[in-house]
Coordinates of N, CA, C and O in Angstrom, one line a residue:
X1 N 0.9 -1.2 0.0 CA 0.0 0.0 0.0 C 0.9 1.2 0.0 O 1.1 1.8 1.1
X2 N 1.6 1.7 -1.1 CA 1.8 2.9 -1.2 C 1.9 4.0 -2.3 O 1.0 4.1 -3.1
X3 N 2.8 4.7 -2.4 CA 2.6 6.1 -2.7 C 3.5 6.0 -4.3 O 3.8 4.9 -4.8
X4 N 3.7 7.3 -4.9 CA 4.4 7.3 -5.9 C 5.4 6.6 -6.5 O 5.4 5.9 -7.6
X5 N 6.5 6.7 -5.7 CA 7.7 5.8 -5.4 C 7.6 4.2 -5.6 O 8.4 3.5 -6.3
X6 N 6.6 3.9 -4.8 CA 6.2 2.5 -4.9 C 5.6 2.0 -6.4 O 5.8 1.0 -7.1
X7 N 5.0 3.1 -6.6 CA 4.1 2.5 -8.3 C 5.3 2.6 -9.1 O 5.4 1.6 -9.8
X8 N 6.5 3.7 -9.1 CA 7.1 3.8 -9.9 C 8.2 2.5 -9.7 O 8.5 1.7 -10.7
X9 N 8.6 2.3 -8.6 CA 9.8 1.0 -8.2 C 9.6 -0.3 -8.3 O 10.4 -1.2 -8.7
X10 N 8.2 -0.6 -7.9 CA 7.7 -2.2 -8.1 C 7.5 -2.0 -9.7 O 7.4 -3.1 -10.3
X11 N 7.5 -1.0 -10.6 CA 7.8 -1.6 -11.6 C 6.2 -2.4 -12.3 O 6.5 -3.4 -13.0
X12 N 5.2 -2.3 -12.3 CA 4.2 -3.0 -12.5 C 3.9 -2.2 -14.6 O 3.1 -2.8 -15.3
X13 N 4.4 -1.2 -15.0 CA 4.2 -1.4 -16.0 C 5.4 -1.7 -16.9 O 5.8 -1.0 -17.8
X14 N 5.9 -3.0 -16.2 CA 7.3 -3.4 -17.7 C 8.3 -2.5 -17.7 O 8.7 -2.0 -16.7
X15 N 8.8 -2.3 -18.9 CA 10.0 -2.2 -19.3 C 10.1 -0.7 -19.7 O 11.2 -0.3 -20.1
X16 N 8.7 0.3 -19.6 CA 8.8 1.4 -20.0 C 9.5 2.5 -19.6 O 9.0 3.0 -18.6
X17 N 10.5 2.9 -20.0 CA 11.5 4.1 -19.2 C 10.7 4.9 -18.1 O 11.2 5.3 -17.0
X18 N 9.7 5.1 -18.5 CA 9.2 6.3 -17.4 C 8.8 5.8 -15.8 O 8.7 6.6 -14.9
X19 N 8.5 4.2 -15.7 CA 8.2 3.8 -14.8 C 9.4 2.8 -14.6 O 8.9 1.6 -14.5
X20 N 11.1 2.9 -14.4 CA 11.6 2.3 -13.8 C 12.1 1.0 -15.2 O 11.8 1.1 -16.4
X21 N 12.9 -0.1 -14.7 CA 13.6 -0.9 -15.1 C 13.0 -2.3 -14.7 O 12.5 -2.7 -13.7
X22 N 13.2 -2.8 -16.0 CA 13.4 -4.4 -15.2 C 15.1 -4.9 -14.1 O 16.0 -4.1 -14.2
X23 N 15.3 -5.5 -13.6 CA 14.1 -6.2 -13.2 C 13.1 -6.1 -12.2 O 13.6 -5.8 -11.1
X24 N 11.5 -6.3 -12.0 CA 10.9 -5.3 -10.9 C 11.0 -6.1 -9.6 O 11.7 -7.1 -9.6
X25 N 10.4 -5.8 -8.6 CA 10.2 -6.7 -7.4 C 9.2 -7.8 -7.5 O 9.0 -8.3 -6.4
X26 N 8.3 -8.6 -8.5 CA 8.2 -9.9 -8.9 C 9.3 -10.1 -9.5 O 9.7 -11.1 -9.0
X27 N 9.8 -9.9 -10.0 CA 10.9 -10.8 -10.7 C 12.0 -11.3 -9.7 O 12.3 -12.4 -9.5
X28 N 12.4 -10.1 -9.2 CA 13.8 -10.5 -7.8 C 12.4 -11.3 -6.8 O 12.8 -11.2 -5.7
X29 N 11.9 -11.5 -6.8 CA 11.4 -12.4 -5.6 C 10.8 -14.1 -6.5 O 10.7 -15.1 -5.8
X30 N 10.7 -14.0 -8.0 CA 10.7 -14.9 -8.2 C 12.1 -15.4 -8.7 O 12.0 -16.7 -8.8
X31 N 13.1 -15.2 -9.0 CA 14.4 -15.4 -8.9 C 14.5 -15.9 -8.4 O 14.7 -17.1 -8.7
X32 N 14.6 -15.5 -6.6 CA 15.0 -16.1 -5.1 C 14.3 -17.0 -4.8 O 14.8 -17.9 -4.1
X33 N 13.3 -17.1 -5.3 CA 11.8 -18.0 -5.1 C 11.2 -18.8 -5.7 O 10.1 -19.1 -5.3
X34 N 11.9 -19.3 -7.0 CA 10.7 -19.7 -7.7 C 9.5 -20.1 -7.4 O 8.8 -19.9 -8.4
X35 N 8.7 -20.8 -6.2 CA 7.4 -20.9 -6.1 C 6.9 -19.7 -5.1 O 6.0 -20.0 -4.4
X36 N 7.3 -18.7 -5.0 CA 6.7 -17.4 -4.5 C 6.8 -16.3 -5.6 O 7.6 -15.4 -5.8
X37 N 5.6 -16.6 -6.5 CA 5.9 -15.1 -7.4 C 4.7 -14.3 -6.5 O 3.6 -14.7 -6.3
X38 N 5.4 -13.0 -6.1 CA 4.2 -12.3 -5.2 C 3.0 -11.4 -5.8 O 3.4 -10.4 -6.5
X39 N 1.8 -11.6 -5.5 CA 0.8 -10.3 -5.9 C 1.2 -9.1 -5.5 O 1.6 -8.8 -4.4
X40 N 1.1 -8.6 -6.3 CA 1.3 -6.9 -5.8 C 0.2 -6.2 -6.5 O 0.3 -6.0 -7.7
X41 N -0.9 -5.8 -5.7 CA -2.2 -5.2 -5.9 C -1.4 -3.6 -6.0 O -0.5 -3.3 -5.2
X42 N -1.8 -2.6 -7.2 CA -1.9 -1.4 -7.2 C -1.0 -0.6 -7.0 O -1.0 0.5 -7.5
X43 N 0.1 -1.3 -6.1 CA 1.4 -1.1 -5.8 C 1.5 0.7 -5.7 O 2.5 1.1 -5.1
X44 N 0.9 1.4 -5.9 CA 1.3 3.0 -5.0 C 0.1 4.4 -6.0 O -0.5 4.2 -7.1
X45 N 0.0 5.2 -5.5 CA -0.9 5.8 -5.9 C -0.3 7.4 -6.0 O 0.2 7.6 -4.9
X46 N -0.2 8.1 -6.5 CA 0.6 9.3 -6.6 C 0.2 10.1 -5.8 O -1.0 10.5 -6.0
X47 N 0.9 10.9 -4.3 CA 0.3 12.1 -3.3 C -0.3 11.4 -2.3 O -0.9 11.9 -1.3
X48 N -0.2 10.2 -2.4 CA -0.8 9.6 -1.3 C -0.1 9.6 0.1 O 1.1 9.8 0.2
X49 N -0.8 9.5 1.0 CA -0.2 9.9 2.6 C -0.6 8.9 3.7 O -1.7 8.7 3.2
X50 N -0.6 8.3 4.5 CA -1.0 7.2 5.9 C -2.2 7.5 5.7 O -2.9 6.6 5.4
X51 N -2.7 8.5 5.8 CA -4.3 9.0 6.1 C -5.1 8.5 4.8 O -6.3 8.4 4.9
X52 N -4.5 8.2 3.9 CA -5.3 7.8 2.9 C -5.0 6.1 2.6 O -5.5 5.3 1.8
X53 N -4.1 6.0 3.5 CA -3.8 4.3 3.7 C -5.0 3.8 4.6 O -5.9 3.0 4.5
X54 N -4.8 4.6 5.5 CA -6.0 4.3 6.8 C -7.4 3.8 5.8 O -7.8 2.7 5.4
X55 N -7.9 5.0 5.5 CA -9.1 5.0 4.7 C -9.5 4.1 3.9 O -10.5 3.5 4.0
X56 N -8.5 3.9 2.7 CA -8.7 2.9 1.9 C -8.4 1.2 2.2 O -9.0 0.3 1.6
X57 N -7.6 1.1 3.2 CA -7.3 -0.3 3.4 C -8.5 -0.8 3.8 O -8.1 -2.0 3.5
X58 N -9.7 -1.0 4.2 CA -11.0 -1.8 4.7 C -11.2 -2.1 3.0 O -11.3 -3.2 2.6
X59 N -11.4 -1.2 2.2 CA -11.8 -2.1 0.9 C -10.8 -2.8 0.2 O -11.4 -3.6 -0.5
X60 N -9.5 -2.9 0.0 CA -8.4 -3.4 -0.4 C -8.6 -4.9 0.2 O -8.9 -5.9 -0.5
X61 N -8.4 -4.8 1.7 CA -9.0 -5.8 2.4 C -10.1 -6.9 1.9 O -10.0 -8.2 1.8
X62 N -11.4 -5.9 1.8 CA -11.9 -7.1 1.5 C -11.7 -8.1 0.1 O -11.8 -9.3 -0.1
X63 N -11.4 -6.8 -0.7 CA -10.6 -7.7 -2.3 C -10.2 -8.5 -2.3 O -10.7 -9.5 -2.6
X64 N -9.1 -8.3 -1.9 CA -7.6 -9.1 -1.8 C -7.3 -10.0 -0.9 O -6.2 -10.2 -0.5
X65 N -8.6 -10.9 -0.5 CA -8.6 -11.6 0.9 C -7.7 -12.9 0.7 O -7.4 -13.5 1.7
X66 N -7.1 -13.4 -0.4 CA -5.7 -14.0 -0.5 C -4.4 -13.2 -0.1 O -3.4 -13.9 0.2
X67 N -4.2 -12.1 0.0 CA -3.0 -11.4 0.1 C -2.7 -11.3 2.2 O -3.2 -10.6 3.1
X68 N -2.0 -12.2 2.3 CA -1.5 -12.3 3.9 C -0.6 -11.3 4.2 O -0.4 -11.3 5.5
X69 N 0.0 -10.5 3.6 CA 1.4 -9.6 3.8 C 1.0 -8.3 3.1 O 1.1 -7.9 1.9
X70 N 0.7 -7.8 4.3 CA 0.3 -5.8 3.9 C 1.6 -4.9 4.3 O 2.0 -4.8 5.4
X71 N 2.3 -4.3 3.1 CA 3.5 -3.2 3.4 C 2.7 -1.6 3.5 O 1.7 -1.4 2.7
X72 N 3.0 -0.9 4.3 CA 2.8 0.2 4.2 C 4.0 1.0 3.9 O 4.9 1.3 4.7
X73 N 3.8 1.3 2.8 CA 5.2 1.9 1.8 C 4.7 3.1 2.0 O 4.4 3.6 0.9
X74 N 4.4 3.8 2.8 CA 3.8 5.4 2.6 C 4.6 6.1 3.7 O 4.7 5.4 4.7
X75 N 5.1 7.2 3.9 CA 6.2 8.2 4.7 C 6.5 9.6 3.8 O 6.3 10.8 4.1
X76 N 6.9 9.0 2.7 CA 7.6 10.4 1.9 C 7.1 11.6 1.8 O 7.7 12.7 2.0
X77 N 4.9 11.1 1.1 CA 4.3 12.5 1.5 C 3.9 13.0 2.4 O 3.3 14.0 2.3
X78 N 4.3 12.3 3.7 CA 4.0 12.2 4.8 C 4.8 13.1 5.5 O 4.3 13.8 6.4
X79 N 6.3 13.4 5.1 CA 7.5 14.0 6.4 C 7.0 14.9 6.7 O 7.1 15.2 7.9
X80 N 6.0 15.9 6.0 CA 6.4 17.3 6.2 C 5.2 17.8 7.5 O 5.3 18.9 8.1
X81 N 4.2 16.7 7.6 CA 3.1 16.5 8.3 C 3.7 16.2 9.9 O 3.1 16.4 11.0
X82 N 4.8 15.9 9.9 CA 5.2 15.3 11.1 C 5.4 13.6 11.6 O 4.7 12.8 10.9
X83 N 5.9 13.3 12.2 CA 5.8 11.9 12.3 C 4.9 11.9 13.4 O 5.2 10.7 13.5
X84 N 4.3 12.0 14.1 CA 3.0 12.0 15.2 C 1.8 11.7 14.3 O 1.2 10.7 14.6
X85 N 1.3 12.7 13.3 CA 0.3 12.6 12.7 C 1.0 11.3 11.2 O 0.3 11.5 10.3
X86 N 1.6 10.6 11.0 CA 2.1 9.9 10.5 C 1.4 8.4 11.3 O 0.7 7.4 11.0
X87 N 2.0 9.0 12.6 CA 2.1 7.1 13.7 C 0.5 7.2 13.7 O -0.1 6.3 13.0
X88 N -0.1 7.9 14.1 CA -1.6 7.9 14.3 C -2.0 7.0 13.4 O -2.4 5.8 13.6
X89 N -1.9 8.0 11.8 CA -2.8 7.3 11.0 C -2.1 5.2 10.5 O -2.7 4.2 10.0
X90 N -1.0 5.5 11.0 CA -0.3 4.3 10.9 C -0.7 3.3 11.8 O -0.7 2.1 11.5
X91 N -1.1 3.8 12.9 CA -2.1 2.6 13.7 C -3.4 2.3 13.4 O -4.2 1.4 13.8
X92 N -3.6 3.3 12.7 CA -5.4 2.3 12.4 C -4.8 1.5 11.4 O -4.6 0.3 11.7
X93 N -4.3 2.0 10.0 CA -3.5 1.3 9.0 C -3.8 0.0 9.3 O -4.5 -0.8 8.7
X94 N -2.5 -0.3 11.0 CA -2.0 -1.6 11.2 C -2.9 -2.1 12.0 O -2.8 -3.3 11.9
X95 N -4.1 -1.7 12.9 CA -5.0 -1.8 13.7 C -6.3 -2.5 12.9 O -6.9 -3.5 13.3
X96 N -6.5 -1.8 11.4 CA -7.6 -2.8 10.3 C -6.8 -3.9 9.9 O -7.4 -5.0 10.0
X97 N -5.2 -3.9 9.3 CA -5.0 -5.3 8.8 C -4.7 -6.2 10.0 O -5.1 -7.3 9.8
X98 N -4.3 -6.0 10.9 CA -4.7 -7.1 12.1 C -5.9 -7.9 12.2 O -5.9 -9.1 12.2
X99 N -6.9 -6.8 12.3 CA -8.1 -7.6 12.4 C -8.7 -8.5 11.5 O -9.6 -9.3 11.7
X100 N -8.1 -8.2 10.3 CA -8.2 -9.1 9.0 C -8.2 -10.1 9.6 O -9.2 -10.6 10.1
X101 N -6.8 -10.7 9.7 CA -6.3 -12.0 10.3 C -4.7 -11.8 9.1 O -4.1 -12.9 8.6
X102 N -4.3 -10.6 8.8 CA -3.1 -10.7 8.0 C -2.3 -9.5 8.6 O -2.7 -8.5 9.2
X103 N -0.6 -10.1 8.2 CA 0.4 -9.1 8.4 C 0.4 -8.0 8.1 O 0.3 -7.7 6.9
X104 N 0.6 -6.5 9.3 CA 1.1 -5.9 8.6 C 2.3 -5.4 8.4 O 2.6 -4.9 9.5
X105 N 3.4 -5.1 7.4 CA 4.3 -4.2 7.9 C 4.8 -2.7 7.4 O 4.2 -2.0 6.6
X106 N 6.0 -2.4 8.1 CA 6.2 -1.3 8.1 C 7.6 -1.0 7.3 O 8.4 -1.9 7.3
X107 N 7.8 -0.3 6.9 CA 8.9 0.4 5.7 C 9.4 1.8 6.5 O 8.6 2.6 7.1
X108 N 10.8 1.9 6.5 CA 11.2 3.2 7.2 C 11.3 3.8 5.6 O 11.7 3.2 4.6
X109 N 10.9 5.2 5.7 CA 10.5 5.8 4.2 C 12.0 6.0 3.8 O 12.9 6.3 4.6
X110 N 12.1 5.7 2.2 CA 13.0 6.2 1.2 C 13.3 7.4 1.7 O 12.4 8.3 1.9
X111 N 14.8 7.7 1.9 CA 15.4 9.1 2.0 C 14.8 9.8 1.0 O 14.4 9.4 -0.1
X112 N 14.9 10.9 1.5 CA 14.2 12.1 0.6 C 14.9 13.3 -0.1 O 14.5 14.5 -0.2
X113 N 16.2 12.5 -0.5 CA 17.4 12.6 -1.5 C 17.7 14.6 -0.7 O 17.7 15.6 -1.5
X114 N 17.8 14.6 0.5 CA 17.7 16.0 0.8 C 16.7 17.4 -0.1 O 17.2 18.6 -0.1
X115 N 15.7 17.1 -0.5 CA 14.7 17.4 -0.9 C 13.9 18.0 0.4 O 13.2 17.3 1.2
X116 N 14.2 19.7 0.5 CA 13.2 20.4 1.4 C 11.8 20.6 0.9 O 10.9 21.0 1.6
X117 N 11.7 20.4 -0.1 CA 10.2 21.1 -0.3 C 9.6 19.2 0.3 O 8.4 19.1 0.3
X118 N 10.4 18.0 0.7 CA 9.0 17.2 1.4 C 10.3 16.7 2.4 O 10.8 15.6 2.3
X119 N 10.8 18.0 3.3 CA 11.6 17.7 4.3 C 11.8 16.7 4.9 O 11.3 16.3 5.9
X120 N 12.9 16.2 3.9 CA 13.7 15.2 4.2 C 14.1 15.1 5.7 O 13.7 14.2 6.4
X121 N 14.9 16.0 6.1 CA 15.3 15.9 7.2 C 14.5 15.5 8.2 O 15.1 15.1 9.2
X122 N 13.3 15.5 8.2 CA 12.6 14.5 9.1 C 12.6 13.0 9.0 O 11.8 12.5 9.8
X123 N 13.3 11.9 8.1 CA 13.3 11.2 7.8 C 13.8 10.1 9.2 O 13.2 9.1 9.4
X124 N 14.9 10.6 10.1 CA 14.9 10.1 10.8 C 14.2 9.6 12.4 O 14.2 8.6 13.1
X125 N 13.6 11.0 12.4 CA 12.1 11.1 13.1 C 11.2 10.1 13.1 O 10.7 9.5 14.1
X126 N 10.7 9.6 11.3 CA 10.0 9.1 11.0 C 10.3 7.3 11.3 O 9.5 6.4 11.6
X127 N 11.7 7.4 11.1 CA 12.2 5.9 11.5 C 11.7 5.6 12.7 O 10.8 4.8 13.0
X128 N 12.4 6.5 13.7 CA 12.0 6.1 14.9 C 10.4 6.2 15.4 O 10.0 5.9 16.5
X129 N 9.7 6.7 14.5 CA 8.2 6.2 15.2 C 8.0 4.8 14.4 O 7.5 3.8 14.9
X130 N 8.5 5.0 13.3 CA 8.4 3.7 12.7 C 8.6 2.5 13.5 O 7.7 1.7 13.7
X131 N 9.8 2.4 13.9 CA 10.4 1.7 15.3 C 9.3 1.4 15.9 O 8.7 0.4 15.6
X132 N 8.9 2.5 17.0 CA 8.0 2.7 18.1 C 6.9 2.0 17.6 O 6.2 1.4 18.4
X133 N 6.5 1.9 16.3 CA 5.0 1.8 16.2 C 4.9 -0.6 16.2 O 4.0 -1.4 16.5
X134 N 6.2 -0.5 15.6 CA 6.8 -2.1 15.2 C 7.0 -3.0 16.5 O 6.7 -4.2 16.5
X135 N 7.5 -2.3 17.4 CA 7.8 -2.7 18.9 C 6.4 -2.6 19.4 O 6.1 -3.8 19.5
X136 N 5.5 -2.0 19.6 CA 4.2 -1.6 20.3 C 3.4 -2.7 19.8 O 2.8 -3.4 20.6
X137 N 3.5 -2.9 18.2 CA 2.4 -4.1 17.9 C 2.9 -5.3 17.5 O 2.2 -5.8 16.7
X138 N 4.1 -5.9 18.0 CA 4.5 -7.3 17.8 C 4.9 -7.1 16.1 O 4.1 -7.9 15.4
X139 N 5.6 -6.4 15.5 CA 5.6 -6.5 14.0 C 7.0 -7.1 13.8 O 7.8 -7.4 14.7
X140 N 7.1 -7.3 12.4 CA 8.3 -7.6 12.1 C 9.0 -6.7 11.8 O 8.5 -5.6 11.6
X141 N 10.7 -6.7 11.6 CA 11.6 -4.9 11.7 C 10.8 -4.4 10.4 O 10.3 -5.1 9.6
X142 N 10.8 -3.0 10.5 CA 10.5 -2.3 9.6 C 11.5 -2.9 7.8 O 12.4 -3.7 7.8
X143 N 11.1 -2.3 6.9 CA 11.8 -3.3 5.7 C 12.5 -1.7 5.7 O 12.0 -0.6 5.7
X144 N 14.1 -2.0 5.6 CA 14.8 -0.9 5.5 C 15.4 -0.1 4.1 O 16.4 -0.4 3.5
X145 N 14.6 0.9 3.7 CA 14.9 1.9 2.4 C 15.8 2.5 2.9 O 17.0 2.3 2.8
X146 N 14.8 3.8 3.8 CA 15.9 4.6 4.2 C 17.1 4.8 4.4 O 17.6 5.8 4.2
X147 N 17.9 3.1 5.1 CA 19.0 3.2 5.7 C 19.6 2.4 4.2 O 20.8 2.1 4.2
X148 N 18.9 2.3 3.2 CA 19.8 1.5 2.4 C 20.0 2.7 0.9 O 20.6 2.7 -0.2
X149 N 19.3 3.8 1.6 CA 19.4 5.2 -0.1 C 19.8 6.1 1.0 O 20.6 6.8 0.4
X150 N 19.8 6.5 2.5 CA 20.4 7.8 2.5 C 21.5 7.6 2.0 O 21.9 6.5 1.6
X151 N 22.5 9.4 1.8 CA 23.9 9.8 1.6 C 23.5 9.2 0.2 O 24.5 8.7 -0.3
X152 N 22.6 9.1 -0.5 CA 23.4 7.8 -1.8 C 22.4 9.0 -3.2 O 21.4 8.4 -3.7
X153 N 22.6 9.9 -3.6 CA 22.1 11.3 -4.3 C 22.2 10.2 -5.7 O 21.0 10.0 -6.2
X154 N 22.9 9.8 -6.1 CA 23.1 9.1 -7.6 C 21.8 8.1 -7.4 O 21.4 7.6 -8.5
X155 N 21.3 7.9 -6.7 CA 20.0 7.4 -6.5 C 18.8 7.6 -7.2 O 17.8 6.9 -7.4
X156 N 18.9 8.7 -7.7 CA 18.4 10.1 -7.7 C 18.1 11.1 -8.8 O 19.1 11.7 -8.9
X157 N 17.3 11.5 -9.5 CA 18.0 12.3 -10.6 C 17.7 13.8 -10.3 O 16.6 14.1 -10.1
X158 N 18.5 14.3 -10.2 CA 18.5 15.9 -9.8 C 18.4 15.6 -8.2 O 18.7 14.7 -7.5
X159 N 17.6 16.9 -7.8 CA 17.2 16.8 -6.2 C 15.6 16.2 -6.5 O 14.7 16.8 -5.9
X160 N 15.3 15.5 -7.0 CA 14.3 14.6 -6.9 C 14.0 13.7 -6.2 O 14.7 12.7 -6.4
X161 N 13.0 13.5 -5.1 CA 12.6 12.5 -4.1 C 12.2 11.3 -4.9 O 12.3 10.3 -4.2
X162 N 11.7 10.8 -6.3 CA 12.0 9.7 -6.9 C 13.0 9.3 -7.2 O 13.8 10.0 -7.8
X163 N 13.3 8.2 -7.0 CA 14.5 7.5 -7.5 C 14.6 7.4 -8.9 O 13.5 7.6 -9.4
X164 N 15.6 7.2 -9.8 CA 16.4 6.6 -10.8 C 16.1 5.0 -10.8 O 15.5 4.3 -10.0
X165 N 16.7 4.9 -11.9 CA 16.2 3.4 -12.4 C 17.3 2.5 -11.4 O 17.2 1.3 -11.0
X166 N 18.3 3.4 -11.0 CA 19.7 3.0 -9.7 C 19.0 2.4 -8.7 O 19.0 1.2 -8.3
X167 N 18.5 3.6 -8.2 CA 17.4 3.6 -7.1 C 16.3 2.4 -6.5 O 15.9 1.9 -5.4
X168 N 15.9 2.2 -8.0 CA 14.4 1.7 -8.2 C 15.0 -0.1 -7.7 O 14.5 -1.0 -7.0
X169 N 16.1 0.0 -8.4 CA 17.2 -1.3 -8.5 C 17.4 -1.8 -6.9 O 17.2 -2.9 -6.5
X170 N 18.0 -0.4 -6.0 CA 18.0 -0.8 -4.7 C 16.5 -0.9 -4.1 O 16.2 -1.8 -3.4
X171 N 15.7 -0.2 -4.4 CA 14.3 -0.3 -3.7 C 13.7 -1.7 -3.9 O 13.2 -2.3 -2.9
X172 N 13.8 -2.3 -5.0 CA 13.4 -3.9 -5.6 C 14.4 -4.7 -4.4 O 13.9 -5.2 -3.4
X173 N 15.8 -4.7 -4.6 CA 16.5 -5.6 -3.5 C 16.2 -5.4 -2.1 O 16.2 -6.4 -1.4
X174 N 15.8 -3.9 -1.5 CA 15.7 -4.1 -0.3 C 14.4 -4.6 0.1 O 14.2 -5.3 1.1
X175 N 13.5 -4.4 -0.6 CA 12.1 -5.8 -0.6 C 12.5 -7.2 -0.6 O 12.3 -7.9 0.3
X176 N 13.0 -7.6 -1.7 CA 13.2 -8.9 -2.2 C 14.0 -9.4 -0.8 O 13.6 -10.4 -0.2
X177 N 15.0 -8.6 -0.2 CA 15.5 -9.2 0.6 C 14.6 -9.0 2.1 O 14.9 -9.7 3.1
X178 N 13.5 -8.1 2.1 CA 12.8 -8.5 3.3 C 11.6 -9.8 3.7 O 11.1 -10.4 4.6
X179 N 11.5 -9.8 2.1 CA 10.4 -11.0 2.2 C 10.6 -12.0 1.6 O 9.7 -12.7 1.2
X180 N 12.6 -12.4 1.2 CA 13.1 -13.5 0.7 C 12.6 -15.0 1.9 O 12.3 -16.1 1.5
X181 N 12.6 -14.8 3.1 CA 12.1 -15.6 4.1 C 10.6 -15.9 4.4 O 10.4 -16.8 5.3
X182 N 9.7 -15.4 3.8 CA 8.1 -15.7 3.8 C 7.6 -17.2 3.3 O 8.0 -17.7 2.3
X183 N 6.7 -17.6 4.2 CA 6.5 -18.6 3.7 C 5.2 -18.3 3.3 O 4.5 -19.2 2.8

């Protein structure tokens, strides 16, 4: 369940320049996996924020009642909001997919390539509620971006908070490698 970044990195339309590289995060997870090629419903929505995760997850939910493993890939348009009003809407988020009877987890957001206009520099703020929010409800660690793109600008094209196809490259591995262990 998330935001721009996500639609653009999972890669869900092919090979077309504008939305990233092969290979996407089905592919690195069927690589690792061959009998786990994973669904990835909708994979991100442009401007999207927790508050609109909150909202929409009850119908996603009922769709998708095969899908056991909910990411909440949303932070980025989130920094500038605060991480307080972030965790909030981040607990109903994780408060509805609980009650499903499915996982949910959490993502410390993609650095925000020092990009003030969606103040980055709150990024580490946001980890640590991220933290707080993972410890509080028995989750699994957060899947780590953040710590795997800060300092890393070539990520990046210009001062753009989307990644490059570089980027998109690390965002696919640091998935593939959080849910290479899922059964």
């Amino acid at each position: 369940h998330g935001d721009s970044i996500t639609h653009l990195c999972a890669n869900l339309r092919g090979t077309d320049s504008k939305w990233s590289e092969q290979p996407s995060f089905q592919a690195d997870i069927e690589a690792a996996n061959p009998t786990h090629f994973p669904l990835e419903v909708g994979g991100g929505i442009v401007g999207h924020t927790a508050v609109d995760a909150a909202t929409e997850i009850d119908k996603y939910l009922m769709l998708f009642r095969p899908v056991r493993y909910w990411f909440l890939t949303m932070g980025t348009n989130d920094l500038c909001a605060g991480a307080e009003t972030f965790s909030a809407n981040a607990q109903t988020w994780i408060d509805k997919v609980k009650a499903a009877g499915v996982v949910p987890i959490l993502v410390h957001p993609i650095w925000g390539n020092d990009n003030a206009s969606y103040c980055s520099d709150n990024g580490p703020s946001f980890n640590a509620a991220v933290d707080e929010l993972v410890k509080a409800n028995g989750l699994m660690p957060a899947v780590p971006l953040y710590e795997a793109t800060v300092g890393h600008p070539e990520y990046f094209d210009g001062g753009d908070v989307h990644p490059n196809p570089a980027g998109c490259a690390v965002w696919n591995a640091v998935f593939a490698n959080a849910v290479s262990g899922f059964s």
